[in-house]
PDB file of C-alpha atoms in Angstrom:
ATOM      1  CA  MET A 126       0.000   0.000   0.000  1.00 35.00           C
ATOM      2  CA  ARG A 127       1.365   3.443  -0.946  1.00 47.00           C
ATOM      3  CA  ASP A 128       2.010   6.070   1.736  1.00 54.00           C
ATOM      4  CA  ARG A 129       0.798   8.700  -0.747  1.00 65.00           C
ATOM      5  CA  ASP A 130      -0.261   8.881  -4.330  1.00 83.00           C
ATOM      6  CA  PRO A 131       2.703   9.485  -6.632  1.00 95.00           C
ATOM      7  CA  GLY A 132       3.368  13.095  -7.478  1.00 96.00           C
ATOM      8  CA  ASN A 133       5.881  15.911  -7.398  1.00 95.00           C
ATOM      9  CA  PRO A 134       7.015  16.424  -3.770  1.00 94.00           C
ATOM     10  CA  VAL A 135       7.846  20.122  -4.283  1.00 93.00           C
ATOM     11  CA  PRO A 136       5.006  22.307  -2.887  1.00 94.00           C
ATOM     12  CA  ALA A 137       2.640  23.479  -5.621  1.00 95.00           C
ATOM     13  CA  ALA A 138       3.021  27.142  -4.606  1.00 95.00           C
ATOM     14  CA  GLN A 139       6.796  26.868  -4.969  1.00 92.00           C
ATOM     15  CA  VAL A 140       6.477  25.305  -8.428  1.00 94.00           C
ATOM     16  CA  ARG A 141       4.027  28.012  -9.517  1.00 95.00           C
ATOM     17  CA  THR A 142       6.295  30.799  -8.281  1.00 93.00           C
ATOM     18  CA  MET A 143       9.205  29.280 -10.174  1.00 90.00           C
ATOM     19  CA  PHE A 144       7.242  29.251 -13.457  1.00 92.00           C
ATOM     20  CA  ASP A 145       6.004  32.782 -12.796  1.00 94.00           C
ATOM     21  CA  ARG A 146       9.625  33.892 -12.582  1.00 90.00           C
ATOM     22  CA  ILE A 147      10.892  32.160 -15.728  1.00 89.00           C
ATOM     23  CA  ALA A 148       7.910  32.994 -17.952  1.00 93.00           C
ATOM     24  CA  PRO A 149       9.864  35.602 -20.003  1.00 91.00           C
ATOM     25  CA  ILE A 150      12.642  33.142 -20.917  1.00 87.00           C
ATOM     26  CA  TYR A 151      10.671  29.878 -20.939  1.00 87.00           C
ATOM     27  CA  ASP A 152      10.230  29.442 -24.697  1.00 90.00           C
ATOM     28  CA  ALA A 153      13.803  30.430 -25.516  1.00 85.00           C
ATOM     29  CA  MET A 154      15.178  28.029 -22.907  1.00 79.00           C
ATOM     30  CA  ASN A 155      13.041  25.217 -24.308  1.00 79.00           C
ATOM     31  CA  ARG A 156      14.614  25.752 -27.719  1.00 83.00           C
ATOM     32  CA  VAL A 157      18.091  25.639 -26.226  1.00 76.00           C
ATOM     33  CA  MET A 158      17.314  22.705 -23.961  1.00 75.00           C
ATOM     34  CA  THR A 159      15.890  20.546 -26.762  1.00 78.00           C
ATOM     35  CA  ALA A 160      18.080  21.756 -29.654  1.00 76.00           C
ATOM     36  CA  GLY A 161      14.887  22.957 -31.308  1.00 83.00           C
ATOM     37  CA  LEU A 162      13.249  19.508 -31.329  1.00 86.00           C
ATOM     38  CA  ASP A 163      10.402  20.401 -28.967  1.00 91.00           C
ATOM     39  CA  ASP A 164       8.148  21.576 -31.806  1.00 94.00           C
ATOM     40  CA  ARG A 165       8.536  18.198 -33.501  1.00 95.00           C
ATOM     41  CA  TRP A 166       7.509  16.421 -30.298  1.00 95.00           C
ATOM     42  CA  ARG A 167       4.479  18.657 -29.930  1.00 97.00           C
ATOM     43  CA  ARG A 168       3.414  17.894 -33.495  1.00 97.00           C
ATOM     44  CA  SER A 169       3.485  14.225 -32.546  1.00 98.00           C
ATOM     45  CA  ALA A 170       1.244  15.023 -29.581  1.00 98.00           C
ATOM     46  CA  VAL A 171      -1.215  16.899 -31.806  1.00 98.00           C
ATOM     47  CA  ARG A 172      -1.422  13.956 -34.204  1.00 98.00           C
ATOM     48  CA  ALA A 173      -1.990  11.594 -31.280  1.00 98.00           C
ATOM     49  CA  THR A 174      -5.154  13.480 -30.285  1.00 98.00           C
ATOM     50  CA  ALA A 175      -6.814  12.437 -33.571  1.00 98.00           C
ATOM     51  CA  LEU A 176      -8.601  15.803 -33.545  1.00 98.00           C
ATOM     52  CA  ARG A 177     -10.558  16.900 -36.590  1.00 97.00           C
ATOM     53  CA  ALA A 178     -11.745  20.251 -37.848  1.00 98.00           C
ATOM     54  CA  GLY A 179     -14.415  21.608 -35.542  1.00 98.00           C
ATOM     55  CA  GLY A 180     -13.205  19.557 -32.573  1.00 98.00           C
ATOM     56  CA  SER A 181     -12.570  20.712 -29.030  1.00 98.00           C
ATOM     57  CA  VAL A 182      -9.554  20.285 -26.768  1.00 98.00           C
ATOM     58  CA  VAL A 183      -8.255  21.390 -23.382  1.00 98.00           C
ATOM     59  CA  ASP A 184      -4.510  21.846 -22.952  1.00 98.00           C
ATOM     60  CA  VAL A 185      -3.628  21.389 -19.272  1.00 98.00           C
ATOM     61  CA  ALA A 186      -0.537  23.095 -17.818  1.00 98.00           C
ATOM     62  CA  CYS A 187      -0.435  24.975 -21.109  1.00 98.00           C
ATOM     63  CA  GLY A 188       2.237  27.432 -20.016  1.00 97.00           C
ATOM     64  CA  SER A 189       3.133  29.794 -22.841  1.00 97.00           C
ATOM     65  CA  GLY A 190       0.761  28.014 -25.238  1.00 97.00           C
ATOM     66  CA  ALA A 191       3.442  26.199 -27.238  1.00 96.00           C
ATOM     67  CA  LEU A 192       1.158  23.162 -27.646  1.00 97.00           C
ATOM     68  CA  THR A 193      -2.127  25.065 -27.387  1.00 98.00           C
ATOM     69  CA  ARG A 194      -1.482  26.991 -30.604  1.00 97.00           C
ATOM     70  CA  PRO A 195      -0.873  23.953 -32.865  1.00 97.00           C
ATOM     71  CA  LEU A 196      -3.942  22.320 -31.300  1.00 98.00           C
ATOM     72  CA  ALA A 197      -5.924  25.401 -32.356  1.00 98.00           C
ATOM     73  CA  ARG A 198      -4.610  25.001 -35.895  1.00 97.00           C
ATOM     74  CA  ALA A 199      -5.609  21.329 -35.891  1.00 98.00           C
ATOM     75  CA  VAL A 200      -9.272  22.008 -35.064  1.00 98.00           C
ATOM     76  CA  GLY A 201      -9.553  25.072 -37.320  1.00 98.00           C
ATOM     77  CA  SER A 202     -11.662  28.167 -36.991  1.00 96.00           C
ATOM     78  CA  ARG A 203     -14.812  26.221 -36.016  1.00 97.00           C
ATOM     79  CA  GLY A 204     -13.051  24.428 -33.167  1.00 98.00           C
ATOM     80  CA  ALA A 205     -12.862  25.216 -29.467  1.00 98.00           C
ATOM     81  CA  VAL A 206      -9.608  25.340 -27.487  1.00 98.00           C
ATOM     82  CA  VAL A 207      -8.981  26.053 -23.814  1.00 98.00           C
ATOM     83  CA  GLY A 208      -5.531  26.412 -22.243  1.00 98.00           C
ATOM     84  CA  ILE A 209      -5.319  26.091 -18.458  1.00 98.00           C
ATOM     85  CA  ASP A 210      -2.320  26.893 -16.276  1.00 98.00           C
ATOM     86  CA  ALA A 211      -1.645  27.823 -12.656  1.00 98.00           C
ATOM     87  CA  SER A 212       0.822  30.570 -13.607  1.00 98.00           C
ATOM     88  CA  GLY A 213      -0.656  33.930 -14.507  1.00 98.00           C
ATOM     89  CA  PRO A 214       2.590  35.260 -16.021  1.00 98.00           C
ATOM     90  CA  MET A 215       2.866  32.205 -18.287  1.00 97.00           C
ATOM     91  CA  LEU A 216      -0.716  32.728 -19.454  1.00 98.00           C
ATOM     92  CA  ARG A 217      -0.002  36.383 -20.188  1.00 98.00           C
ATOM     93  CA  VAL A 218       2.923  35.322 -22.395  1.00 97.00           C
ATOM     94  CA  ALA A 219       0.589  32.879 -24.174  1.00 97.00           C
ATOM     95  CA  ALA A 220      -2.150  35.473 -24.653  1.00 96.00           C
ATOM     96  CA  ARG A 221       0.292  37.926 -26.288  1.00 96.00           C
ATOM     97  CA  ARG A 222       1.066  35.503 -29.110  1.00 93.00           C
ATOM     98  CA  PRO A 223      -0.684  36.644 -32.309  1.00 90.00           C
ATOM     99  CA  PRO A 224      -3.465  34.341 -33.568  1.00 85.00           C
ATOM    100  CA  VAL A 225      -2.754  32.219 -36.631  1.00 87.00           C
ATOM    101  CA  ALA A 226      -5.178  32.545 -39.533  1.00 91.00           C
ATOM    102  CA  GLY A 227      -7.591  29.644 -39.718  1.00 95.00           C
ATOM    103  CA  SER A 228      -7.042  28.611 -36.104  1.00 97.00           C
ATOM    104  CA  ALA A 229      -9.647  28.299 -33.383  1.00 97.00           C
ATOM    105  CA  PRO A 230      -9.775  31.152 -30.882  1.00 96.00           C
ATOM    106  CA  ILE A 231      -7.995  30.115 -27.691  1.00 97.00           C
ATOM    107  CA  ARG A 232      -9.525  30.765 -24.279  1.00 98.00           C
ATOM    108  CA  TYR A 233      -6.796  30.865 -21.642  1.00 98.00           C
ATOM    109  CA  ARG A 234      -7.811  30.258 -18.017  1.00 98.00           C
ATOM    110  CA  GLU A 235      -5.905  30.281 -14.763  1.00 98.00           C
ATOM    111  CA  GLY A 236      -6.641  27.072 -12.904  1.00 98.00           C
ATOM    112  CA  ASP A 237      -5.455  24.029 -10.992  1.00 98.00           C
ATOM    113  CA  ALA A 238      -4.591  20.860 -12.930  1.00 98.00           C
ATOM    114  CA  LEU A 239      -5.998  18.851 -10.008  1.00 98.00           C
ATOM    115  CA  ALA A 240      -9.364  20.648 -10.144  1.00 98.00           C
ATOM    116  CA  LEU A 241      -9.927  21.750 -13.722  1.00 98.00           C
ATOM    117  CA  PRO A 242     -12.483  24.588 -14.072  1.00 98.00           C
ATOM    118  CA  GLU A 243     -14.384  22.809 -16.856  1.00 98.00           C
ATOM    119  CA  ALA A 244     -17.506  20.659 -17.076  1.00 98.00           C
ATOM    120  CA  ASP A 245     -17.632  16.885 -17.416  1.00 98.00           C
ATOM    121  CA  ASP A 246     -17.375  15.493 -20.977  1.00 98.00           C
ATOM    122  CA  ALA A 247     -16.686  18.965 -22.386  1.00 98.00           C
ATOM    123  CA  PHE A 248     -13.885  18.165 -24.867  1.00 98.00           C
ATOM    124  CA  ASP A 249     -12.930  15.750 -27.614  1.00 98.00           C
ATOM    125  CA  ALA A 250      -9.383  15.524 -26.261  1.00 98.00           C
ATOM    126  CA  ALA A 251      -7.189  16.617 -23.358  1.00 99.00           C
ATOM    127  CA  THR A 252      -3.439  17.174 -23.513  1.00 99.00           C
ATOM    128  CA  ILE A 253      -0.601  17.963 -21.158  1.00 98.00           C
ATOM    129  CA  ALA A 254       2.946  18.623 -22.383  1.00 98.00           C
ATOM    130  CA  PHE A 255       5.905  18.745 -20.003  1.00 95.00           C
ATOM    131  CA  GLY A 256       3.524  19.455 -17.135  1.00 97.00           C
ATOM    132  CA  LEU A 257       2.494  16.183 -15.519  1.00 98.00           C
ATOM    133  CA  ARG A 258       5.764  15.757 -13.619  1.00 95.00           C
ATOM    134  CA  ASN A 259       5.161  19.164 -11.983  1.00 95.00           C
ATOM    135  CA  VAL A 260       1.843  18.316 -10.297  1.00 97.00           C
ATOM    136  CA  ALA A 261       1.462  17.073  -6.730  1.00 97.00           C
ATOM    137  CA  ASP A 262      -0.691  14.079  -7.665  1.00 98.00           C
ATOM    138  CA  TYR A 263      -0.231  12.446 -11.065  1.00 98.00           C
ATOM    139  CA  ARG A 264      -3.278  10.186 -10.698  1.00 97.00           C
ATOM    140  CA  SER A 265      -5.614  13.059  -9.794  1.00 98.00           C
ATOM    141  CA  CYS A 266      -4.398  15.113 -12.748  1.00 98.00           C
ATOM    142  CA  LEU A 267      -5.029  12.235 -15.147  1.00 98.00           C
ATOM    143  CA  ALA A 268      -8.456  11.642 -13.597  1.00 98.00           C
ATOM    144  CA  GLU A 269      -9.370  15.313 -14.039  1.00 98.00           C
ATOM    145  CA  MET A 270      -8.272  15.244 -17.665  1.00 98.00           C
ATOM    146  CA  ALA A 271     -10.396  12.138 -18.220  1.00 98.00           C
ATOM    147  CA  ARG A 272     -13.378  13.746 -16.461  1.00 98.00           C
ATOM    148  CA  VAL A 273     -13.517  16.717 -18.834  1.00 98.00           C
ATOM    149  CA  THR A 274     -13.074  14.541 -21.959  1.00 98.00           C
ATOM    150  CA  ARG A 275     -16.040  12.865 -23.583  1.00 98.00           C
ATOM    151  CA  PRO A 276     -16.199   9.055 -23.823  1.00 98.00           C
ATOM    152  CA  GLY A 277     -14.186   7.925 -26.814  1.00 98.00           C
ATOM    153  CA  GLY A 278     -11.978  11.012 -26.713  1.00 98.00           C
ATOM    154  CA  ARG A 279      -8.204  10.960 -26.444  1.00 98.00           C
ATOM    155  CA  LEU A 280      -5.946  11.851 -23.533  1.00 98.00           C
ATOM    156  CA  VAL A 281      -2.344  12.654 -24.512  1.00 98.00           C
ATOM    157  CA  VAL A 282       0.665  13.122 -22.227  1.00 98.00           C
ATOM    158  CA  LEU A 283       4.001  14.399 -23.577  1.00 98.00           C
ATOM    159  CA  GLU A 284       6.755  14.382 -20.980  1.00 96.00           C
ATOM    160  CA  LEU A 285      10.496  14.304 -20.440  1.00 88.00           C
ATOM    161  CA  ALA A 286      11.940  10.990 -19.304  1.00 85.00           C
ATOM    162  CA  ALA A 287      15.179   9.679 -17.861  1.00 76.00           C
ATOM    163  CA  PRO A 288      16.796   7.209 -20.301  1.00 68.00           C
ATOM    164  CA  THR A 289      18.098   4.086 -18.606  1.00 64.00           C
ATOM    165  CA  ARG A 290      20.801   2.929 -21.008  1.00 61.00           C
ATOM    166  CA  GLY A 291      23.239   3.707 -23.775  1.00 61.00           C
ATOM    167  CA  MET A 292      24.238   7.033 -25.239  1.00 59.00           C
ATOM    168  CA  ALA A 293      20.872   8.590 -24.421  1.00 57.00           C
ATOM    169  CA  ARG A 294      21.502   8.079 -20.720  1.00 59.00           C
ATOM    170  CA  PHE A 295      24.982   9.612 -21.003  1.00 53.00           C
ATOM    171  CA  ALA A 296      23.725  12.543 -23.080  1.00 59.00           C
ATOM    172  CA  ALA A 297      20.848  13.243 -20.693  1.00 56.00           C
ATOM    173  CA  ALA A 298      23.099  13.100 -17.648  1.00 58.00           C
ATOM    174  CA  THR A 299      25.655  15.399 -19.248  1.00 53.00           C
ATOM    175  CA  TRP A 300      23.194  17.960 -20.559  1.00 54.00           C
ATOM    176  CA  PHE A 301      20.339  17.993 -18.052  1.00 60.00           C
ATOM    177  CA  ASP A 302      22.349  17.390 -14.890  1.00 59.00           C
ATOM    178  CA  ARG A 303      25.509  19.387 -15.627  1.00 52.00           C
ATOM    179  CA  MET A 304      25.141  21.896 -18.440  1.00 52.00           C
ATOM    180  CA  LEU A 305      21.490  22.986 -18.255  1.00 54.00           C
ATOM    181  CA  PRO A 306      21.685  24.408 -14.703  1.00 56.00           C
ATOM    182  CA  ILE A 307      24.638  26.556 -15.812  1.00 51.00           C
ATOM    183  CA  VAL A 308      22.862  27.790 -18.960  1.00 53.00           C
ATOM    184  CA  GLY A 309      19.684  28.438 -16.980  1.00 49.00           C
ATOM    185  CA  ARG A 310      21.535  30.455 -14.351  1.00 55.00           C
ATOM    186  CA  LEU A 311      23.256  32.567 -17.019  1.00 47.00           C
ATOM    187  CA  ALA A 312      19.882  33.186 -18.686  1.00 48.00           C
ATOM    188  CA  GLY A 313      18.365  34.356 -15.418  1.00 51.00           C
ATOM    189  CA  GLY A 314      16.407  31.181 -14.637  1.00 50.00           C
ATOM    190  CA  GLY A 315      18.113  30.617 -11.284  1.00 59.00           C
ATOM    191  CA  SER A 316      17.092  27.457  -9.484  1.00 60.00           C
ATOM    192  CA  ALA A 317      14.408  26.546 -12.035  1.00 62.00           C
ATOM    193  CA  TYR A 318      16.924  24.726 -14.209  1.00 65.00           C
ATOM    194  CA  GLN A 319      18.321  22.875 -11.222  1.00 72.00           C
ATOM    195  CA  TYR A 320      14.781  21.799 -10.381  1.00 78.00           C
ATOM    196  CA  LEU A 321      14.174  20.471 -13.903  1.00 77.00           C
ATOM    197  CA  PRO A 322      16.671  17.549 -13.894  1.00 78.00           C
ATOM    198  CA  SER A 323      15.671  16.552 -10.376  1.00 81.00           C
ATOM    199  CA  SER A 324      11.994  16.498 -11.396  1.00 85.00           C
ATOM    200  CA  VAL A 325      12.814  14.291 -14.385  1.00 84.00           C
ATOM    201  CA  ARG A 326      14.750  11.842 -12.213  1.00 84.00           C
ATOM    202  CA  ALA A 327      11.863  11.640  -9.738  1.00 89.00           C
ATOM    203  CA  TYR A 328       9.194  11.156 -12.416  1.00 92.00           C
ATOM    204  CA  PRO A 329       7.868   7.567 -12.746  1.00 94.00           C
ATOM    205  CA  ARG A 330       8.914   5.223 -15.526  1.00 93.00           C
ATOM    206  CA  PRO A 331       6.696   5.249 -18.633  1.00 95.00           C
ATOM    207  CA  ALA A 332       5.214   1.869 -17.706  1.00 95.00           C
ATOM    208  CA  ASP A 333       4.221   3.240 -14.296  1.00 96.00           C
ATOM    209  CA  ILE A 334       2.505   6.260 -15.855  1.00 97.00           C
ATOM    210  CA  ALA A 335       0.653   3.884 -18.171  1.00 98.00           C
ATOM    211  CA  GLU A 336      -0.517   1.933 -15.124  1.00 97.00           C
ATOM    212  CA  LEU A 337      -1.781   5.117 -13.462  1.00 97.00           C
ATOM    213  CA  MET A 338      -3.731   5.868 -16.639  1.00 98.00           C
ATOM    214  CA  ARG A 339      -5.380   2.461 -16.445  1.00 98.00           C
ATOM    215  CA  GLU A 340      -6.133   2.974 -12.752  1.00 97.00           C
ATOM    216  CA  VAL A 341      -8.216   6.071 -13.531  1.00 97.00           C
ATOM    217  CA  GLY A 342     -10.239   4.092 -16.062  1.00 98.00           C
ATOM    218  CA  LEU A 343      -8.521   4.976 -19.316  1.00 98.00           C
ATOM    219  CA  GLN A 344      -8.461   2.367 -22.056  1.00 98.00           C
ATOM    220  CA  ASP A 345      -6.198   1.481 -24.983  1.00 98.00           C
ATOM    221  CA  VAL A 346      -3.257   2.919 -23.086  1.00 98.00           C
ATOM    222  CA  ALA A 347      -0.093   3.053 -25.180  1.00 98.00           C
ATOM    223  CA  TRP A 348       3.189   4.890 -25.076  1.00 97.00           C
ATOM    224  CA  ARG A 349       6.277   5.313 -27.179  1.00 96.00           C
ATOM    225  CA  PRO A 350       9.697   6.868 -26.624  1.00 93.00           C
ATOM    226  CA  LEU A 351      10.894   9.872 -28.582  1.00 92.00           C
ATOM    227  CA  ALA A 352      14.409  11.312 -28.798  1.00 84.00           C
ATOM    228  CA  LEU A 353      16.098   8.031 -27.832  1.00 80.00           C
ATOM    229  CA  GLY A 354      13.930   7.748 -24.738  1.00 84.00           C
ATOM    230  CA  MET A 355      14.467  11.276 -23.401  1.00 84.00           C
ATOM    231  CA  VAL A 356      10.808  12.079 -24.108  1.00 91.00           C
ATOM    232  CA  THR A 357       7.725   9.868 -23.821  1.00 96.00           C
ATOM    233  CA  LEU A 358       4.349  10.184 -25.542  1.00 98.00           C
ATOM    234  CA  HIS A 359       1.435   8.471 -23.764  1.00 98.00           C
ATOM    235  CA  VAL A 360      -1.955   8.115 -25.463  1.00 98.00           C
ATOM    236  CA  ALA A 361      -5.190   6.667 -24.062  1.00 98.00           C
ATOM    237  CA  THR A 362      -8.933   6.623 -24.747  1.00 98.00           C
ATOM    238  CA  VAL A 363     -11.551   7.845 -22.297  1.00 98.00           C
ATOM    239  CA  SER A 364     -14.153   5.189 -21.505  1.00 95.00           C
TER     240      SER A 364
END
């Protein structure tokens, strides 16, 4: 029996304050951190939603809207898109991005990933990119995402992972554990980029996340590694 449900042990208020502080440099640091590959991973997440024109989607822990915007393009001008994040400064960065022609209008909302401010069965899909490892209760976050998604809809999780073997493990240890904290400090990110590698190390294995998804009632749970196992894409269907 578990002492507590698995989740990020860092207090939620501390995590939120950290993202508030790095909001101005967040997108630029993501490009540096991933060598520009993060957009490719997000495109994979969009495809995994199986969204069609006119569909609806909620992007949880949307941050600066880096995934929210391509989701809006996927559903087109007749679609409906909501981005939810706990950080007001991150949402303000997202809201300043100019709309893309032909995209759905995006409604950004400040809210808690463990208590989403949306109705049951409201969306055709729910996504979270690089946000699940930051929440205090992974299972509750997944359950909330499932709650607001209609039966038959998709739930998609894109997240960093800690490779366990080969060159990917060496590269991740060298970059995330040694170099990234230095780059982040020079860019003004302070302790945020020391927090990042520790949060990745503490995050459950992909198979364990898949099991949590099944525990909250999701079906057809599948996952695949990206970037030699440094990123994982989980996909499931809401029952």
